[in-house]
Each structure stands twice: as structure tokens, then as C-alpha cells.
XYZ file of N, CA and C in Angstrom:
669
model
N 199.754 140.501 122.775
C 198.700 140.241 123.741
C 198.286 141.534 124.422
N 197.087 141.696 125.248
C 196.633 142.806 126.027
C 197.150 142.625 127.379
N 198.143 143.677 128.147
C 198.624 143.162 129.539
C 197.869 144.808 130.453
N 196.918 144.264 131.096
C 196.381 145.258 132.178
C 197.265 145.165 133.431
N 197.676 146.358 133.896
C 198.598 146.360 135.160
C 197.964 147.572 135.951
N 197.764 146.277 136.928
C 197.380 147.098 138.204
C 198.646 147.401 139.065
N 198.487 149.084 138.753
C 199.771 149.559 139.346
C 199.558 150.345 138.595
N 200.741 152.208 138.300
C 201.207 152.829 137.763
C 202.365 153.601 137.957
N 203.510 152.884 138.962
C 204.921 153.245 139.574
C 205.508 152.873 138.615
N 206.906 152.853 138.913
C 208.066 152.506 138.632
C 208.112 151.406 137.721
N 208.094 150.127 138.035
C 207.966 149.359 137.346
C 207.354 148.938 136.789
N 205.361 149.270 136.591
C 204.747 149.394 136.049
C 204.455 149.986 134.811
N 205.076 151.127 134.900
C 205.442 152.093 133.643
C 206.702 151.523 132.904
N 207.492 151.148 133.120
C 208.780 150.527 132.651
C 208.059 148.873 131.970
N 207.838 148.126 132.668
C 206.927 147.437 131.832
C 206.242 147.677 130.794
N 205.074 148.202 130.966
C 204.330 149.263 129.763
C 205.395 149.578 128.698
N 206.078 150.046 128.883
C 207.154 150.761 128.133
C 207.764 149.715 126.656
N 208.158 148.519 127.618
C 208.754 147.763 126.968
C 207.875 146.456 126.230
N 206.625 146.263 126.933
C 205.415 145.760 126.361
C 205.254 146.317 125.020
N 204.843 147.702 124.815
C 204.481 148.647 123.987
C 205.536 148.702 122.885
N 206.666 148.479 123.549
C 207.691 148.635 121.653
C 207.468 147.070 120.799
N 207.398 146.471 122.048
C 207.288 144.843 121.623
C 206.379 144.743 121.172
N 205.095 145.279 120.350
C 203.779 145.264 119.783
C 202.476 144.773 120.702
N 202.908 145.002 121.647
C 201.448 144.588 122.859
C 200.818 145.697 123.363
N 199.551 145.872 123.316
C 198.720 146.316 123.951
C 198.182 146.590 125.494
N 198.828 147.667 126.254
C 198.753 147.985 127.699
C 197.737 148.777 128.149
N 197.502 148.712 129.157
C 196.925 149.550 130.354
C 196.930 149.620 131.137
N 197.595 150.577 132.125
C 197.613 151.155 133.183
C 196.865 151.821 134.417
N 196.871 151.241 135.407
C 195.517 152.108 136.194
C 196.249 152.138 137.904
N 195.592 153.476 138.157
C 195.823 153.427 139.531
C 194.698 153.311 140.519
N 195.001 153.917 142.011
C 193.695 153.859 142.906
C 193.218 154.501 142.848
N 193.484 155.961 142.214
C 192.421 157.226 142.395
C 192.085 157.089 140.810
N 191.735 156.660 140.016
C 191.349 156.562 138.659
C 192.136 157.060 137.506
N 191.186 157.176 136.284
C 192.452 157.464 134.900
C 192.701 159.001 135.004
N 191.551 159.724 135.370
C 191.691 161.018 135.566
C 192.656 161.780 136.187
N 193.585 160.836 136.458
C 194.739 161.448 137.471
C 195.858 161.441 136.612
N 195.656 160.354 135.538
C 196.697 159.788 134.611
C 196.876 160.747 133.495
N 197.108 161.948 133.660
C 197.466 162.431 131.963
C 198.723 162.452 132.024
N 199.550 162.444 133.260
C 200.782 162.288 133.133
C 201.406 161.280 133.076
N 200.877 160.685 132.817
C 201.188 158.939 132.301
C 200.921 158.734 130.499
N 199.581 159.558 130.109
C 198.888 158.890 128.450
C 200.484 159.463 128.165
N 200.638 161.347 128.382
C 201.641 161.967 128.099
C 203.026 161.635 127.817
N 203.728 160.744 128.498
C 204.831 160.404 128.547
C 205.100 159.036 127.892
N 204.017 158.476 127.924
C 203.788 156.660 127.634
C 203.276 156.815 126.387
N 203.601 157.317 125.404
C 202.696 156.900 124.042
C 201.911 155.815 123.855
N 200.677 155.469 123.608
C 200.191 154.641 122.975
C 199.510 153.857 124.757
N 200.264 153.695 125.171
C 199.612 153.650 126.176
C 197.453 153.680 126.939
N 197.375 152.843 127.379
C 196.044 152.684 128.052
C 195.720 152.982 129.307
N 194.487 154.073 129.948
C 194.677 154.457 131.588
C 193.111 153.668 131.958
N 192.823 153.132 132.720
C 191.743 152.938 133.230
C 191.335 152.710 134.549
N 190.819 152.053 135.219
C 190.620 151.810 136.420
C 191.191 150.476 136.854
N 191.128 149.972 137.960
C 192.229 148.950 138.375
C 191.447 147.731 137.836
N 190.000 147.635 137.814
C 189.061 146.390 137.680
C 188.883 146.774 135.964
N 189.481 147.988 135.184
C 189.372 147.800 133.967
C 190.392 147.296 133.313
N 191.754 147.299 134.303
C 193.018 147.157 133.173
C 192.695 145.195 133.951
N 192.247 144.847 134.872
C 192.053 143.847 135.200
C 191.341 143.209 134.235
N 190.372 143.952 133.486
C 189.220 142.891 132.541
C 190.213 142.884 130.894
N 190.894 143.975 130.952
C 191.436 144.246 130.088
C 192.376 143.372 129.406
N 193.380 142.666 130.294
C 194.311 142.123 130.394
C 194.209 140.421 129.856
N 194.951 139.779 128.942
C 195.440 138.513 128.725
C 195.972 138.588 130.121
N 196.925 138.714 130.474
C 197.912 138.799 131.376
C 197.601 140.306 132.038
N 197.653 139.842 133.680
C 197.458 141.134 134.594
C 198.619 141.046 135.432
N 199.648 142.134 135.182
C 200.183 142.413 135.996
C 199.856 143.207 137.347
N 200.678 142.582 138.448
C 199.784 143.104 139.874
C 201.069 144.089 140.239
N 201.282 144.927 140.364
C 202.857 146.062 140.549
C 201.986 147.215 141.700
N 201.545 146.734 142.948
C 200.958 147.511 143.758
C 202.013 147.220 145.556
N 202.317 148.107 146.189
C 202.817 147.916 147.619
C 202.130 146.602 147.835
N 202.841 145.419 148.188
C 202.153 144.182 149.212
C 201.222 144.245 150.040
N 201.363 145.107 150.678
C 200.268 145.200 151.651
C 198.756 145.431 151.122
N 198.717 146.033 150.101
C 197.591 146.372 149.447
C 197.064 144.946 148.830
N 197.738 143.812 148.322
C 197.402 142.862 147.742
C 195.797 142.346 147.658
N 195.417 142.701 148.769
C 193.877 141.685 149.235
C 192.974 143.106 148.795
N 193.417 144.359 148.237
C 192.512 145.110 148.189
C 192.030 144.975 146.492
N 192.601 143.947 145.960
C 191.931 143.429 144.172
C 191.355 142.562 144.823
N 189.910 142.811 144.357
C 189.035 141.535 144.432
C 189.683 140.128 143.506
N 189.322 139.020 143.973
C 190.248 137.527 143.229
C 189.297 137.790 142.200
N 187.689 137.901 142.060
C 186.947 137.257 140.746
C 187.552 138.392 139.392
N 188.383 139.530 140.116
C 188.351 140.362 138.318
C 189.743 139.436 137.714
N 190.017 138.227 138.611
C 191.601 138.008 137.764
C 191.288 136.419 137.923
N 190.015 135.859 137.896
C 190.035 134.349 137.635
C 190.255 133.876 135.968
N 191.104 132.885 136.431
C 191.294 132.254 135.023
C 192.545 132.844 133.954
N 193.056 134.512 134.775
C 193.942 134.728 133.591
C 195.415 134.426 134.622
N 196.531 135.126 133.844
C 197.828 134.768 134.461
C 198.220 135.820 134.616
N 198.258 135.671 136.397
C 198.614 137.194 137.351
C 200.201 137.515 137.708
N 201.107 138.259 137.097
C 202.347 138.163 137.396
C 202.573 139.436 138.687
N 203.550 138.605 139.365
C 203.395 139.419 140.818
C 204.682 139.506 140.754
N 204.442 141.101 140.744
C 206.404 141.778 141.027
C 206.149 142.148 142.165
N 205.623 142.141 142.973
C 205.638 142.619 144.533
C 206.564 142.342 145.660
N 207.560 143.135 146.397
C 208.249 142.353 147.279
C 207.893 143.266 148.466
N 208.132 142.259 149.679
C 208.051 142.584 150.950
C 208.625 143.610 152.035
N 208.605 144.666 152.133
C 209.105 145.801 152.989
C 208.643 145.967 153.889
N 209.217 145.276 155.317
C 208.244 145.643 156.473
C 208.548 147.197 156.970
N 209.161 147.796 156.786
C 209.234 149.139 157.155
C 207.939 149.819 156.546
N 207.816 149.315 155.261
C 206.625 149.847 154.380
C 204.887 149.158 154.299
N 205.265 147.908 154.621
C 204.269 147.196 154.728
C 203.588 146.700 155.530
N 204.098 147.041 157.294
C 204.131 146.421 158.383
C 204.599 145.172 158.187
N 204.786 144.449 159.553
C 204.781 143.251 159.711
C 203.606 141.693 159.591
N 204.447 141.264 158.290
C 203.582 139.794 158.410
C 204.357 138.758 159.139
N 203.612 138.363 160.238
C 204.614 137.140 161.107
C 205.212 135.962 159.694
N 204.114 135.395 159.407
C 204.272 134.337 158.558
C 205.571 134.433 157.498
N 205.724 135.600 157.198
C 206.565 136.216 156.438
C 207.547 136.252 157.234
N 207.884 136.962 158.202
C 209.385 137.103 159.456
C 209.378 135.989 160.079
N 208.459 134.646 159.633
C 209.066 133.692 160.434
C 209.472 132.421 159.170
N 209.417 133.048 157.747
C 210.121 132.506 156.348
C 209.196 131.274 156.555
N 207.759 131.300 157.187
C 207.346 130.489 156.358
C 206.400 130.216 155.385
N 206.030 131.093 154.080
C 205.762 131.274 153.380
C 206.649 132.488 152.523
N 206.255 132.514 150.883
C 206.527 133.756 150.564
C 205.271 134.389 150.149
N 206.037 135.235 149.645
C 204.890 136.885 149.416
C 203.730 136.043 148.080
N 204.687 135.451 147.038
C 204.133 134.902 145.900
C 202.834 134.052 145.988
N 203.314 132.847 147.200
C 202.250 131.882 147.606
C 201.221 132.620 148.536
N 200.933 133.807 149.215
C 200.201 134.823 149.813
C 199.170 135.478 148.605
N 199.947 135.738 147.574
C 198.780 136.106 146.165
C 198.307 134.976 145.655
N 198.919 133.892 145.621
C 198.136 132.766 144.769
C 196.903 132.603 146.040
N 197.046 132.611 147.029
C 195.770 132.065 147.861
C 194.892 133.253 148.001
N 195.409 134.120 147.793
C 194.323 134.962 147.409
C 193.548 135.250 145.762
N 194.254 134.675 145.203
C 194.028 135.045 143.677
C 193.557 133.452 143.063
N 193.298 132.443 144.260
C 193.258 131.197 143.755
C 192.515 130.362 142.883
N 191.629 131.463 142.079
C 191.271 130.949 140.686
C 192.231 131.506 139.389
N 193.344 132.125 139.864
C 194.448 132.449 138.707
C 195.662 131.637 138.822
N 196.665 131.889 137.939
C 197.791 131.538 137.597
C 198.857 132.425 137.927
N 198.934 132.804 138.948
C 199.861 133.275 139.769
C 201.590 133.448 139.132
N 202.328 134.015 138.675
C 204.106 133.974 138.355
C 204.668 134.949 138.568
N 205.700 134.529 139.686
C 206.184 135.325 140.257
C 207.459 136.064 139.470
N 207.689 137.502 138.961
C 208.398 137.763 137.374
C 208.582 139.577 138.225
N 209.559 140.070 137.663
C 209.809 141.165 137.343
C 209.898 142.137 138.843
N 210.363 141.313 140.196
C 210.436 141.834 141.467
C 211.911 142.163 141.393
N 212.307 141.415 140.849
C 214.141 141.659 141.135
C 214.448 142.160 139.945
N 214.187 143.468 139.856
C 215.109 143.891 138.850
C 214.649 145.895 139.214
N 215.733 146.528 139.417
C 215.382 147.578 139.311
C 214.592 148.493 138.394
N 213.622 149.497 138.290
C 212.865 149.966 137.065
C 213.527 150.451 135.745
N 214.590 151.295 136.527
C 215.653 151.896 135.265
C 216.006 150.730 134.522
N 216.530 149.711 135.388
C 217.288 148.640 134.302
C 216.560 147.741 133.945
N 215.170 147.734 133.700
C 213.904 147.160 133.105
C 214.438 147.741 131.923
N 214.330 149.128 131.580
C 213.986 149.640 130.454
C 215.626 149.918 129.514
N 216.843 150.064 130.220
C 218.161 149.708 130.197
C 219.225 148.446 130.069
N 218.762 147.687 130.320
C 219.319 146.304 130.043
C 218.283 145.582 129.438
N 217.289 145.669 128.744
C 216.511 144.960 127.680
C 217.415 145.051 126.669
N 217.653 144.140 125.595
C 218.472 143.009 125.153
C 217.918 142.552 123.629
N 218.102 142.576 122.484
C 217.426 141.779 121.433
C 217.979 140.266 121.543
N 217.155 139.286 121.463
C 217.201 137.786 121.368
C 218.899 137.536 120.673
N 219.677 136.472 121.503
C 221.029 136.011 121.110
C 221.868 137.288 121.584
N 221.150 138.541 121.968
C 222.810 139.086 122.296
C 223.790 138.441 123.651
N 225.045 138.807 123.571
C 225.737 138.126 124.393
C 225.774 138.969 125.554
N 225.485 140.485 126.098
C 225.118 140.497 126.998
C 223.742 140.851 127.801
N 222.750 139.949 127.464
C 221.480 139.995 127.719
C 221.204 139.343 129.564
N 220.736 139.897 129.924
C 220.464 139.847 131.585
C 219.187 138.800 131.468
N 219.674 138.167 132.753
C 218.502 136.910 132.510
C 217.913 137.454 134.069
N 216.476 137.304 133.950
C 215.501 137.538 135.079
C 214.988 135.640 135.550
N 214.805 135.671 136.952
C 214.170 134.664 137.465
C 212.627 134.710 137.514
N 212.033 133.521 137.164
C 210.467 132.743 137.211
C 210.205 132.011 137.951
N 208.908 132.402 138.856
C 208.914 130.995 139.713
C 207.155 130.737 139.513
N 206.830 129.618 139.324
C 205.351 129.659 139.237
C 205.138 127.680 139.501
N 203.616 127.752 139.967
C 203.127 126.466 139.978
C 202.819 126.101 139.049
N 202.310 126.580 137.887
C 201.276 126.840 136.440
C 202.447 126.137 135.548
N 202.959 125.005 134.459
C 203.620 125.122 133.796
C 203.657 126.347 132.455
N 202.074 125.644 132.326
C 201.728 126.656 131.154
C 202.012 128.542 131.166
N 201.279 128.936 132.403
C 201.568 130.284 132.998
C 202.876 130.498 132.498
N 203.893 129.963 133.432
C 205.301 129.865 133.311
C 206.018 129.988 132.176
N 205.572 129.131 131.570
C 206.016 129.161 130.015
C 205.756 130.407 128.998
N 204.350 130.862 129.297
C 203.626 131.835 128.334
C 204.497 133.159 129.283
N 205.126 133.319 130.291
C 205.804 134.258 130.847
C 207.225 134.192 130.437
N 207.529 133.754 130.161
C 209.092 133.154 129.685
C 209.040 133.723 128.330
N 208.524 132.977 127.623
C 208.161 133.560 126.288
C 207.740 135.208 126.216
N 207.098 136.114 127.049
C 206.962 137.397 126.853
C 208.155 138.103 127.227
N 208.764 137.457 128.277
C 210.331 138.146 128.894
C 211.197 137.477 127.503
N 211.258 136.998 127.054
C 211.870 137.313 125.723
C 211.843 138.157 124.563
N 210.434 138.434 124.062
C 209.991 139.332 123.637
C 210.180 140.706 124.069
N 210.194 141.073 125.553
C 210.682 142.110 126.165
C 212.108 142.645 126.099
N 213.253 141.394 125.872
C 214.561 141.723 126.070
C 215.041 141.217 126.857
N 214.917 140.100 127.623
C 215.574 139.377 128.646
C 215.219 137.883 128.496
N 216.228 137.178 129.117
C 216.696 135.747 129.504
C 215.410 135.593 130.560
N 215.262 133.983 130.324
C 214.671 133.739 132.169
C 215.224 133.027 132.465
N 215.169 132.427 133.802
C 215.730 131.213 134.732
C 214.469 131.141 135.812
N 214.597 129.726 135.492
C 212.715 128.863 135.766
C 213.310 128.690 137.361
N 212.918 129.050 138.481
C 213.183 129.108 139.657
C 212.634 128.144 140.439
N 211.833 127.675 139.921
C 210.790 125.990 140.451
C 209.681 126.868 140.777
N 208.838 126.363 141.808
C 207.241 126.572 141.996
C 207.266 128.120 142.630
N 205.779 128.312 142.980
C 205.623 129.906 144.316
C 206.334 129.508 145.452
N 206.919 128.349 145.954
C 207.204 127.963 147.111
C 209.028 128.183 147.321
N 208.935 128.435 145.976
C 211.173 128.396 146.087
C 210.940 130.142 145.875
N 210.247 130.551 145.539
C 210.453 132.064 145.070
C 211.202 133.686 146.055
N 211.079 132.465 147.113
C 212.046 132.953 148.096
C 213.145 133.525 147.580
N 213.678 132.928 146.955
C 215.305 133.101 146.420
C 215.495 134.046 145.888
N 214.553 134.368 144.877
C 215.248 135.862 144.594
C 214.115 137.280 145.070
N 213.567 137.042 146.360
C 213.056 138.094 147.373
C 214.167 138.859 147.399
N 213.468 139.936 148.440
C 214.591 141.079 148.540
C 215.398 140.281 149.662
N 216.920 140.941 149.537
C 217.944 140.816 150.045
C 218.303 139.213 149.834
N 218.740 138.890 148.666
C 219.101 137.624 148.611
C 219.567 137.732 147.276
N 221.002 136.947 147.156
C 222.041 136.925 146.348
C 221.962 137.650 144.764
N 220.393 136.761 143.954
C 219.594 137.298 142.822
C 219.684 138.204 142.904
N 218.883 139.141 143.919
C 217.701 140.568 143.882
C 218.414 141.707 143.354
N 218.065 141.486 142.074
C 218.218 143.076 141.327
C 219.946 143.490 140.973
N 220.059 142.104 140.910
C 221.570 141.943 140.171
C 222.200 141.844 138.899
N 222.430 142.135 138.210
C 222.402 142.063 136.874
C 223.352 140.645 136.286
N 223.103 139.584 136.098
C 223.217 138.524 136.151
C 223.061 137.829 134.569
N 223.456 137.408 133.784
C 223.636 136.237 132.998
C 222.735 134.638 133.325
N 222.652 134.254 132.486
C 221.722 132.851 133.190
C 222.368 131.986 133.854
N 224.048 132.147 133.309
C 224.451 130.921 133.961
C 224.425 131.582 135.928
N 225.234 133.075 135.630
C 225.043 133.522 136.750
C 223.774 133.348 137.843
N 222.855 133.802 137.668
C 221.398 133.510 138.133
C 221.188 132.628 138.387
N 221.913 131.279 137.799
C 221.609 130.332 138.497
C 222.161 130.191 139.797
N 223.485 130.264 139.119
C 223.970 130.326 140.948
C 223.760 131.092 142.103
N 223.421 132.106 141.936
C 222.960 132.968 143.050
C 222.090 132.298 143.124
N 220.671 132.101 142.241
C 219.665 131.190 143.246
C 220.234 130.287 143.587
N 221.187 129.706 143.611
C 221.507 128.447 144.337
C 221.960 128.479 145.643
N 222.729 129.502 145.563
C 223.605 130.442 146.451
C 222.126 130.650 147.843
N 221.377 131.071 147.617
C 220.779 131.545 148.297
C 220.168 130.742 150.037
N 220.133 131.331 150.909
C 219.797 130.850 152.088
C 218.292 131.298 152.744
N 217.966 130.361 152.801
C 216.206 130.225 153.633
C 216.121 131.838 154.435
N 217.021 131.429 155.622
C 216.762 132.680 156.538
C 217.681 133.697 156.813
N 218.492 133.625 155.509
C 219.565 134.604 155.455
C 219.158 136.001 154.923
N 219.277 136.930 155.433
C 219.035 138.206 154.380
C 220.553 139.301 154.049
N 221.065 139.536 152.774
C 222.262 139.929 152.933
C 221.861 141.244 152.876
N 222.944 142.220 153.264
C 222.487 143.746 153.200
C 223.275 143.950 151.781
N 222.909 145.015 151.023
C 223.634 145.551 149.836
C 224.709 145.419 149.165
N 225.771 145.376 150.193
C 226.747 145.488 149.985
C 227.699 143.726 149.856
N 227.110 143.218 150.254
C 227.135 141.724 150.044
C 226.737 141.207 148.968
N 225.921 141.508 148.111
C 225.362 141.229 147.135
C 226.383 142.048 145.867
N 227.089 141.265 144.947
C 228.135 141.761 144.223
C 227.322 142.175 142.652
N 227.784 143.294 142.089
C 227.313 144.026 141.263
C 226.183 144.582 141.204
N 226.005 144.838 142.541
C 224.383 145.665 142.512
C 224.856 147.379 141.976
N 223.648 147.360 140.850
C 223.565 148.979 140.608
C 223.372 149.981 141.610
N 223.557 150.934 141.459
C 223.368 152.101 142.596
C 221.639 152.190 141.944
């Protein structure tokens, strides 16, 4: 498939990365344009640079991999109708403060679907560090393959995301709707743990509404 990602950090490129061995077709774009990007075509073989509303038209699937706060700065009409996967998590040090957010009642996920609310919104690829995007990818049946959490309203979305995180090298675990996606936000049992499915489950299970654990609480986190 063609996956346009708006974004060109960390996990954006690590995506790309692993899109690209898997036989899919990427592009990459930032805010100041492609012209900024040779250090991206350079390093990313095969790779696509364009503008944010091009890797947007571009895209089967648009990944959104931009700071939260920026969210409302993609217009909704360049992403109606396709399936928007949102790795975005919440840093109020970085993002200021959203009450709605510090008062847990909403998440970040259901904040893009109402803004993006002619797409298919799935919430995919927030909890997992960039290195071990491209480091713990996995060929299908191995026994230690890391399973990532999904949370979406869309069955279909959901499904057609499940199915590419396989293709990529990883497990999923279906997390229920945008509304549970809480669970594996930052600082909570999941986030960026390197986990097994059966594991993953339980940490999402594990997990508490208005609890946030610090680092060190959270068992087998990578440095």
C-alpha cells in the first residue's frame, strides 16, 4: 500500500523504514517542506519527501507522527475517508496543558478523531520506542516477537492496521475503541514495554484511569 506520514522524527522514519522493506510505498514530509529533506531521501532509500498535504493525498493510510499540540494544524478534508493512525502522545511539559486531558476525561486519540471526523482514526505505534520499532521487528511465528496495542472505533480500520503491523514485524493486541486507548498512553503499565501478547494484555488490564506510573515502575522498560 502507499502510507504518507505526516511527520519526519523518530518514529516516522523508523516506520518508513520498516514499511519500505515490507514492499510499501512511503512518504515523508515535514513543516518546512521536501527541500529540507535530503537528509532523509539520503539515509532512507527508496523513500518519498513531500509536503505534509502531499504525503496526505499520497497515502492509503496516513500516518499522523507530529508533537500533539500541533494536531489541529492538518486540515481534516486532506485525510477524509482514509485511515489516520495516530502515534501521538501527550507531554504537557511539551505541549502545554489540556484541562480535558489532566482531568482524564478524554484521550489524545478521541481529540484526533473529532478533529479528523471524516476519517478512521487508530490509535498504533505511540508505545513503542523508535529504536525498538526498527529492533524488535520480528518475522511472522517467531517466538520472540513483541506485540504492540490497537485501539480504534473503525472495525475495518482496525483490522487493515493489524494486518500491516504484521507485515511490519509485530503482534497486535486489539485494545477496544479511541475511548480505552488510555491504557497504553504515556506512563501506564503498556507504554513502550517490550511485551508478548499474552503480556500486553495484562498490563492493559493492569492499567489505572488516573494513575500515572513513573519509569521505574513500569518493569522492563528499555533505557
Amino acid at each position: 500500500m502507499k502510507i504518507g506520514v505526516i511527520g519526519a522524527g523518530f518514529i516516522a522514519r523508523a516506520v518508513a523504514q520498516l514499511a519500505l522493506a515490507a514492499g510499501h510505498e512511503v512518504m515523508l514530509s515535514n513543516s518546512r517542506g521536501p527541500h529540507t529533506m535530503s537528509s532523509v531521501v539520503s539515509g532512507i532509500p527508496g523513500v518519498q519527501v513531500g509536503s505534509a498535504e502531499d504525503a496526505a493525498r499520497f497515502g492509503d493510510v496516513v500516518l499522523v507522527a507530529i508533537p500533539f499540540e500541533h494536531y489541529r494544524s492538518v486540515p481534516a478534508q486532506w485525510l477524509e475517508g482514509k485511515t489516520v493512525l495516530d502515534s501521538n502522545n501527550y507531554y504537557p511539559d511539551r505541549d502545554g496543558h489540556w484541562p480535558a486531558l489532566d482531568r482524564f476525561e478524554t484521550t489524545t486519540s478521541r481529540l484526533l478523531a473529532e478533529h479528523f471526523s471524516q476519517s478512521h482514526v487508530v490509535k498504533v505505534f505511540n508505545a513503542i520506542f523508535a529504536s525498538d520499532l526498527t529492533q524488535d521487528a520480528r518475522p511472522h511465528g517467531a517466538a520472540d516477537r513483541r506485540a504492540l496495542p490497537v485501539a480504534a472505533d473503525d472495525a475495518a480500520a482496525k483490522a487493515q492496521v493489524i494486518q500491516l503491523l504484521d507485515g511490519l514485524g509485530f503482534d497486535a493486541v486489539d485494545a477496544g475503541g479511541l475511548d480505552e486507548s488510555w491504557r497504553f498512553e504515556r506512563a501506564k503499565p503498556a507504554y513502550c514495554v517490550p511485551l508478548d501478547k499474552a503480556g500486553l494484555k495484562a498490563a492493559l488490564a493492569a492499567a489505572e484511569r488516573t494513575v500515572q506510573l513513573p519509569p521505574a515502575a513500569r518493569p522492563h522498560v528499555k533505557p
